[in-house]
Short mmCIF file of C-alpha atoms (C1' of nucleotides) in Angstrom, two decimals:
data_model
loop_
_atom_site.label_atom_id
_atom_site.label_comp_id
_atom_site.label_asym_id
_atom_site.label_seq_id
_atom_site.Cartn_x
_atom_site.Cartn_y
_atom_site.Cartn_z
CA UNK A 1 0.00 0.00 0.00
CA UNK A 2 1.41 3.33 -1.06
CA UNK A 3 0.28 6.93 -0.73
CA UNK A 4 -0.75 9.09 -3.65
CA UNK A 5 2.61 10.87 -3.60
CA UNK A 6 4.56 7.63 -4.01
CA UNK A 7 2.22 6.52 -6.78
CA UNK A 8 2.74 9.86 -8.47
CA UNK A 9 6.51 9.45 -8.35
CA UNK A 10 6.60 5.92 -9.69
CA UNK A 11 4.21 6.64 -12.55
CA UNK A 12 5.08 10.23 -13.39
CA UNK A 13 1.44 11.27 -13.14
CA UNK A 14 0.87 14.36 -11.05
CA UNK A 15 -1.03 14.05 -7.80
CA UNK A 16 -4.03 16.20 -8.82
CA UNK A 17 -4.22 14.28 -12.09
CA UNK A 18 -4.50 11.00 -10.21
CA UNK A 19 -7.37 12.43 -8.17
CA UNK A 20 -8.91 13.71 -11.39
CA UNK A 21 -8.76 10.23 -12.96
CA UNK A 22 -10.51 8.84 -9.92
CA UNK A 23 -13.15 11.53 -10.21
CA UNK A 24 -13.91 10.70 -13.83
CA UNK A 25 -13.90 6.97 -13.16
CA UNK A 26 -10.70 5.87 -14.90
CA UNK A 27 -9.35 4.73 -11.56
CA UNK A 28 -11.52 2.99 -8.97
CA UNK A 29 -12.14 4.91 -5.75
CA UNK A 30 -9.05 4.42 -3.63
CA UNK A 31 -9.07 2.82 -0.20
CA UNK A 32 -8.54 5.34 2.58
CA UNK A 33 -6.33 5.40 5.65
CA UNK A 34 -7.86 6.14 9.05
CA UNK A 35 -6.99 9.76 8.38
CA UNK A 36 -8.83 9.74 5.03
CA UNK A 37 -5.75 9.61 2.83
CA UNK A 38 -5.78 7.56 -0.36
CA UNK A 39 -3.96 4.21 -0.38
CA UNK A 40 -3.00 2.27 -3.49
CA UNK A 41 -1.91 -1.28 -4.25
CA UNK A 42 0.45 -2.25 -7.05
CA UNK A 43 -2.35 -2.90 -9.55
CA UNK A 44 -3.05 0.82 -9.65
CA UNK A 45 0.56 1.48 -10.64
CA UNK A 46 0.13 -0.61 -13.80
CA UNK A 47 -3.23 0.87 -14.60
CA UNK A 48 -2.00 4.41 -14.14
CA UNK A 49 1.16 3.83 -16.17
CA UNK A 50 -1.03 2.49 -18.92
CA UNK A 51 -3.23 5.56 -18.86
CA UNK A 52 -0.24 7.83 -18.90
CA UNK A 53 1.34 6.15 -21.90
CA UNK A 54 -1.91 5.98 -23.79
CA UNK A 55 -2.52 9.69 -23.18
CA UNK A 56 0.99 10.49 -24.28
CA UNK A 57 0.32 8.55 -27.48
CA UNK A 58 -2.65 10.78 -28.13
CA UNK A 59 -5.58 8.58 -27.08
CA UNK A 60 -8.51 10.40 -25.54
CA UNK A 61 -9.77 9.41 -22.11
CA UNK A 62 -12.76 7.89 -23.88
CA UNK A 63 -10.56 5.64 -26.02
CA UNK A 64 -8.58 4.71 -22.92
CA UNK A 65 -11.80 3.83 -21.14
CA UNK A 66 -12.51 1.46 -24.02
CA UNK A 67 -9.11 -0.14 -23.83
CA UNK A 68 -9.33 -0.53 -20.07
CA UNK A 69 -12.70 -2.17 -20.42
CA UNK A 70 -10.95 -4.96 -22.30
CA UNK A 71 -9.02 -5.65 -19.14
CA UNK A 72 -11.76 -4.89 -16.67
CA UNK A 73 -14.41 -7.15 -18.10
CA UNK A 74 -12.60 -10.18 -19.53
CA UNK A 75 -15.86 -12.07 -19.52
CA UNK A 76 -17.67 -9.59 -21.79
CA UNK A 77 -18.72 -10.77 -25.20
CA UNK A 78 -15.80 -11.45 -27.44
CA UNK A 79 -17.55 -9.65 -30.25
CA UNK A 80 -17.57 -6.41 -28.29
CA UNK A 81 -13.95 -6.68 -27.24
CA UNK A 82 -12.97 -7.63 -30.74
CA UNK A 83 -14.66 -4.56 -32.12
CA UNK A 84 -12.91 -2.25 -29.66
CA UNK A 85 -9.54 -3.88 -30.23
CA UNK A 86 -9.91 -3.70 -34.01
CA UNK A 87 -10.94 -0.06 -34.02
CA UNK A 88 -8.03 0.86 -31.78
CA UNK A 89 -5.66 -1.23 -33.90
CA UNK A 90 -6.60 0.79 -36.97
CA UNK A 91 -5.92 4.00 -35.06
CA UNK A 92 -2.61 2.65 -33.80
CA UNK A 93 -1.42 1.59 -37.25
CA UNK A 94 -2.39 4.89 -38.71
CA UNK A 95 -0.29 6.67 -36.14
CA UNK A 96 2.60 4.30 -36.68
CA UNK A 97 2.70 5.07 -40.40
CA UNK A 98 2.75 8.80 -39.86
CA UNK A 99 5.26 8.64 -37.06
CA UNK A 100 7.60 6.58 -39.21
CA UNK A 101 7.37 9.17 -41.97
CA UNK A 102 8.17 11.90 -39.49
CA UNK A 103 11.05 9.87 -38.07
CA UNK A 104 12.61 9.45 -41.50
CA UNK A 105 12.27 13.12 -42.28
CA UNK A 106 13.82 14.20 -39.00
CA UNK A 107 16.70 11.79 -39.59
CA UNK A 108 17.19 13.25 -43.03
CA UNK A 109 17.22 16.77 -41.64
CA UNK A 110 19.75 15.91 -38.98
CA UNK A 111 21.99 14.25 -41.54
CA UNK A 112 21.74 17.27 -43.78
CA UNK A 113 22.45 19.54 -40.88
CA UNK A 114 25.69 17.71 -40.28
CA UNK A 115 26.68 18.97 -43.71
CA UNK A 116 25.91 22.54 -42.77
CA UNK A 117 22.59 23.19 -44.54
CA UNK A 118 18.90 22.82 -43.92
CA UNK A 119 17.78 24.93 -46.81
CA UNK A 120 15.27 22.41 -48.13
CA UNK A 121 13.21 21.40 -45.12
CA UNK A 122 10.45 19.04 -46.12
CA UNK A 123 9.10 18.39 -42.68
CA UNK A 124 5.75 19.88 -43.63
CA UNK A 125 5.43 17.87 -46.81
CA UNK A 126 5.96 14.65 -44.94
CA UNK A 127 2.91 14.80 -42.73
CA UNK A 128 0.92 16.61 -45.37
CA UNK A 129 1.19 13.54 -47.57
CA UNK A 130 -2.18 11.91 -47.80
CA UNK A 131 -0.90 8.59 -49.05
CA UNK A 132 0.72 7.89 -45.73
CA UNK A 133 -2.45 7.89 -43.74
CA UNK A 134 -5.06 5.32 -44.49
CA UNK A 135 -8.03 7.50 -43.73
CA UNK A 136 -10.05 10.35 -45.10
CA UNK A 137 -9.92 13.72 -43.45
CA UNK A 138 -13.58 14.02 -42.65
CA UNK A 139 -15.26 15.64 -39.68
CA UNK A 140 -16.47 12.26 -38.56
CA UNK A 141 -13.02 10.85 -38.74
CA UNK A 142 -11.62 13.70 -36.74
CA UNK A 143 -14.15 13.16 -34.00
CA UNK A 144 -13.12 9.52 -33.63
CA UNK A 145 -9.50 10.34 -32.88
CA UNK B 1 -7.17 31.02 -53.75
CA UNK B 2 -9.73 29.17 -51.67
CA UNK B 3 -12.11 30.16 -48.90
CA UNK B 4 -11.81 28.94 -45.36
CA UNK B 5 -14.60 26.42 -45.94
CA UNK B 6 -12.80 24.78 -48.85
CA UNK B 7 -9.57 24.68 -46.88
CA UNK B 8 -11.46 23.10 -44.03
CA UNK B 9 -12.82 20.39 -46.27
CA UNK B 10 -9.55 19.49 -47.93
CA UNK B 11 -7.62 19.33 -44.65
CA UNK B 12 -10.28 18.04 -42.26
CA UNK B 13 -9.62 20.89 -39.86
CA UNK B 14 -12.74 22.66 -38.71
CA UNK B 15 -13.31 26.27 -39.70
CA UNK B 16 -13.14 27.74 -36.18
CA UNK B 17 -9.97 25.74 -35.55
CA UNK B 18 -8.32 27.30 -38.59
CA UNK B 19 -9.21 30.74 -37.28
CA UNK B 20 -7.88 29.70 -33.89
CA UNK B 21 -4.54 28.63 -35.39
CA UNK B 22 -4.27 31.99 -37.07
CA UNK B 23 -5.03 33.69 -33.78
CA UNK B 24 -2.27 31.87 -31.93
CA UNK B 25 0.20 32.40 -34.75
CA UNK B 26 0.54 28.88 -36.19
CA UNK B 27 -0.85 30.14 -39.47
CA UNK B 28 0.07 33.53 -40.92
CA UNK B 29 -2.71 36.09 -41.13
CA UNK B 30 -4.75 35.26 -44.20
CA UNK B 31 -5.30 37.56 -47.13
CA UNK B 32 -8.80 38.96 -47.29
CA UNK B 33 -11.35 39.33 -50.04
CA UNK B 34 -12.97 42.72 -50.70
CA UNK B 35 -15.71 41.53 -48.38
CA UNK B 36 -13.23 40.72 -45.60
CA UNK B 37 -13.31 36.95 -45.99
CA UNK B 38 -10.14 34.91 -45.58
CA UNK B 39 -8.42 33.59 -48.71
CA UNK B 40 -5.81 30.86 -48.77
CA UNK B 41 -3.23 29.63 -51.25
CA UNK B 42 -2.07 26.03 -51.56
CA UNK B 43 0.85 26.46 -49.18
CA UNK B 44 -1.59 26.82 -46.34
CA UNK B 45 -3.13 23.46 -47.19
CA UNK B 46 0.20 21.71 -46.61
CA UNK B 47 0.92 23.65 -43.46
CA UNK B 48 -2.49 22.95 -42.02
CA UNK B 49 -2.37 19.26 -42.90
CA UNK B 50 0.94 19.08 -41.15
CA UNK B 51 -0.45 20.70 -38.04
CA UNK B 52 -3.41 18.40 -38.04
CA UNK B 53 -1.33 15.25 -38.30
CA UNK B 54 1.15 16.41 -35.72
CA UNK B 55 -1.68 17.20 -33.28
CA UNK B 56 -3.20 13.84 -33.94
CA UNK B 57 0.13 12.25 -33.13
CA UNK B 58 0.08 13.95 -29.76
CA UNK B 59 2.43 16.88 -30.31
CA UNK B 60 1.59 20.06 -28.45
CA UNK B 61 1.13 23.31 -30.33
CA UNK B 62 4.44 24.38 -28.83
CA UNK B 63 6.25 21.36 -30.29
CA UNK B 64 4.54 22.00 -33.61
CA UNK B 65 5.66 25.59 -33.51
CA UNK B 66 9.20 24.26 -33.14
CA UNK B 67 8.83 21.89 -36.06
CA UNK B 68 7.32 24.57 -38.25
CA UNK B 69 10.19 26.90 -37.42
CA UNK B 70 12.47 24.40 -39.12
CA UNK B 71 10.55 25.09 -42.30
CA UNK B 72 9.92 28.76 -41.74
CA UNK B 73 13.46 29.82 -41.07
CA UNK B 74 15.66 27.58 -43.21
CA UNK B 75 18.47 30.08 -42.78
CA UNK B 76 18.55 29.85 -39.01
CA UNK B 77 21.62 28.35 -37.42
CA UNK B 78 21.96 24.70 -38.18
CA UNK B 79 22.82 24.05 -34.57
CA UNK B 80 19.41 25.30 -33.44
CA UNK B 81 17.51 23.33 -36.06
CA UNK B 82 19.58 20.29 -35.27
CA UNK B 83 18.71 20.54 -31.61
CA UNK B 84 14.99 20.83 -32.30
CA UNK B 85 15.03 17.99 -34.81
CA UNK B 86 16.99 15.73 -32.47
CA UNK B 87 14.72 16.39 -29.52
CA UNK B 88 11.66 15.69 -31.61
CA UNK B 89 13.26 12.57 -33.05
CA UNK B 90 13.74 11.17 -29.57
CA UNK B 91 10.09 11.86 -28.82
CA UNK B 92 9.00 10.28 -32.08
CA UNK B 93 11.03 7.11 -31.54
CA UNK B 94 9.74 6.80 -28.04
CA UNK B 95 6.20 6.90 -29.31
CA UNK B 96 6.97 4.45 -32.07
CA UNK B 97 8.24 1.88 -29.57
CA UNK B 98 5.16 2.14 -27.42
CA UNK B 99 2.76 2.14 -30.32
CA UNK B 100 4.39 -1.00 -31.71
CA UNK B 101 3.97 -2.72 -28.37
CA UNK B 102 0.34 -1.73 -28.29
CA UNK B 103 -0.13 -2.87 -31.87
CA UNK B 104 1.27 -6.29 -31.08
CA UNK B 105 -0.92 -6.67 -28.04
CA UNK B 106 -4.07 -5.66 -29.89
CA UNK B 107 -3.22 -8.12 -32.64
CA UNK B 108 -2.77 -10.84 -30.06
CA UNK B 109 -6.11 -10.05 -28.48
CA UNK B 110 -7.91 -10.11 -31.78
CA UNK B 111 -6.33 -13.43 -32.66
CA UNK B 112 -7.31 -14.84 -29.29
CA UNK B 113 -10.79 -13.51 -29.71
CA UNK B 114 -11.11 -15.44 -32.93
CA UNK B 115 -10.70 -18.50 -30.73
CA UNK B 116 -13.49 -17.41 -28.45
CA UNK B 117 -11.66 -16.17 -25.38
CA UNK B 118 -10.15 -12.95 -24.07
CA UNK B 119 -9.69 -14.09 -20.52
CA UNK B 120 -6.09 -12.97 -20.22
CA UNK B 121 -6.01 -9.42 -21.46
CA UNK B 122 -2.55 -7.95 -21.08
CA UNK B 123 -3.23 -4.65 -22.68
CA UNK B 124 -2.43 -2.79 -19.48
CA UNK B 125 0.84 -4.61 -18.91
CA UNK B 126 2.04 -3.69 -22.37
CA UNK B 127 2.09 0.04 -21.92
CA UNK B 128 2.96 -0.25 -18.26
CA UNK B 129 6.27 -1.78 -19.26
CA UNK B 130 9.04 0.65 -18.48
CA UNK B 131 11.61 -0.98 -20.68
CA UNK B 132 9.74 0.00 -23.80
CA UNK B 133 10.06 3.70 -23.25
CA UNK B 134 13.44 5.28 -23.21
CA UNK B 135 12.63 7.94 -20.68
CA UNK B 136 12.11 8.46 -17.01
CA UNK B 137 8.70 9.26 -15.70
CA UNK B 138 9.59 12.52 -14.04
CA UNK B 139 7.56 15.67 -13.70
CA UNK B 140 10.00 17.47 -15.93
CA UNK B 141 9.69 14.84 -18.57
CA UNK B 142 5.94 15.00 -18.44
CA UNK B 143 6.00 18.74 -18.93
CA UNK B 144 8.04 18.36 -22.11
CA UNK B 145 5.55 15.94 -23.62
"C1'" DC C 1 4.84 16.78 21.17
"C1'" DT C 2 5.88 19.77 17.70
"C1'" DT C 3 6.98 21.06 13.10
"C1'" DG C 4 7.29 20.47 8.30
"C1'" DA C 5 6.18 17.77 4.45
"C1'" DA C 6 2.46 15.42 2.38
"C1'" DC C 7 -2.36 14.98 2.14
"C1'" DC C 8 -7.34 16.58 1.93
"C1'" DT C 9 -11.29 19.31 -0.62
"C1'" DC C 10 -12.72 22.99 -3.38
"C1'" DT C 11 -12.38 26.64 -6.63
"C1'" DA C 12 -10.27 28.87 -10.45
"C1'" DG C 13 -7.13 29.06 -14.38
"C1'" DT C 14 -4.83 26.97 -18.82
"C1'" DT C 15 -4.67 24.73 -23.37
"C1'" DG C 16 -6.72 23.56 -27.42
"C1'" DC C 17 -10.39 23.51 -29.32
"C1'" DT C 18 -15.88 23.74 -30.38
"C1'" DA C 19 -20.52 25.55 -30.53
"C1'" DG C 20 -23.73 29.46 -30.86
"C1'" DA C 21 -25.53 34.27 -31.60
"C1'" DG C 22 -26.16 37.96 -34.50
"C1'" DA C 23 -24.55 40.41 -38.62
"C1'" DC C 24 -22.39 40.79 -43.27
"C1'" DA C 25 -20.84 38.40 -47.90
"C1'" DT C 26 -21.41 35.43 -51.76
"C1'" DT C 27 -23.82 32.39 -55.05
"C1'" DA C 28 -27.41 30.31 -57.63
"C1'" DA C 29 -32.08 30.24 -58.96
"C1'" DG C 30 -36.03 32.65 -60.49
"C1'" DC D 1 -31.84 42.23 -60.54
"C1'" DT D 2 -33.66 40.44 -56.49
"C1'" DT D 3 -34.05 37.20 -52.94
"C1'" DA D 4 -33.15 33.07 -50.47
"C1'" DA D 5 -29.77 29.96 -48.97
"C1'" DT D 6 -25.44 29.18 -47.65
"C1'" DG D 7 -21.00 30.70 -46.12
"C1'" DT D 8 -18.28 33.86 -43.55
"C1'" DC D 9 -17.35 37.41 -40.00
"C1'" DT D 10 -16.47 38.60 -34.85
"C1'" DC D 11 -17.34 37.69 -30.20
"C1'" DT D 12 -18.59 35.19 -26.20
"C1'" DA D 13 -19.24 30.99 -23.81
"C1'" DG D 14 -18.50 26.09 -23.01
"C1'" DC D 15 -15.93 21.58 -22.93
"C1'" DA D 16 -11.94 18.18 -22.15
"C1'" DA D 17 -8.15 17.26 -19.63
"C1'" DC D 18 -5.58 18.87 -16.79
"C1'" DT D 19 -2.84 22.27 -13.33
"C1'" DA D 20 -2.16 25.52 -9.69
"C1'" DG D 21 -3.51 27.62 -5.32
"C1'" DA D 22 -5.99 28.47 -0.90
"C1'" DG D 23 -7.02 26.95 3.45
"C1'" DG D 24 -7.13 23.16 6.46
"C1'" DT D 25 -5.81 18.12 8.24
"C1'" DT D 26 -2.68 14.14 8.84
"C1'" DC D 27 1.53 11.88 9.43
"C1'" DA D 28 6.19 10.73 10.69
"C1'" DA D 29 10.84 12.37 12.15
"C1'" DG D 30 13.20 14.25 15.77
#
DNA sequence: CTTGAACCTCTAGTTGCTAGAGACATTAAG
DNA sequence: CTTAATGTCTCTAGCAACTAGAGGTTCAAG
């Protein structure tokens, strides 16, 4: 059992953010000490690290809720879990493709820089390239995120 | 020359968001028609697509500002550009590693689902794994994003 | 048993949009 | 050439996901 401060340090999630996640239901309500302070077991560390990474990768709290539900209700219908997993997989692959393109371009720029010039920066072109992302740029699509 | 609505459609960025980006300086102030409506050339399409993708990949507007500065000021010192590019490259690679791990896990789950069970979901473990991300989980680090 | 760090709740502010009101501009149809 | 529909304008307000601060309580080291 650890306090919220310890949990914050091990996961890198700020203390108020942890309380916020509890408030919005991403974390279960914590046990309390006799003096009303939150106490956490090690399972929360994993869960919170997961949330942190997923947020950092650009997933919304809603998407994260979906992903967590895969873990939380292992006995739910496979069809439902499958649908969630597949939708998220599409989103993940899409991001991978674009990140790879950006990686290559940054590498190119750094290499060019070593030769003393960055006159032809194509960093904008790279992510502007439609072919790299498998989806349309529609309003609907944007909302999904 | 296209109107803001057309630009919105081709890039998938909502009209008010485009105006917002202009307001915060990510887009230059647009030319205006005689009737005071914004008009955009094709360069803005690329720039806006870039911003959209970068946002979607989880970069902050500040990080995007940095990346755009590589394009905007090709005559700036190579050392500065190099530093920005290298920092962003580290961030990009970090994300790639974690996204790949998540991809693999989602694939595994979907495969397992095809066999009728998802009893052992390890989706949380995957992103909770410290070894996959090259950075410490410190407050400072979190602020950088 | 005290004192200073860590914790509590609650309210308010920040970032990055997003939606709505009310007014002007543009376009296409009659 | 008018008029209706659609698009755009500015401005204000709201939402998501935090983040910081005030004012008070708890804990744990000395």
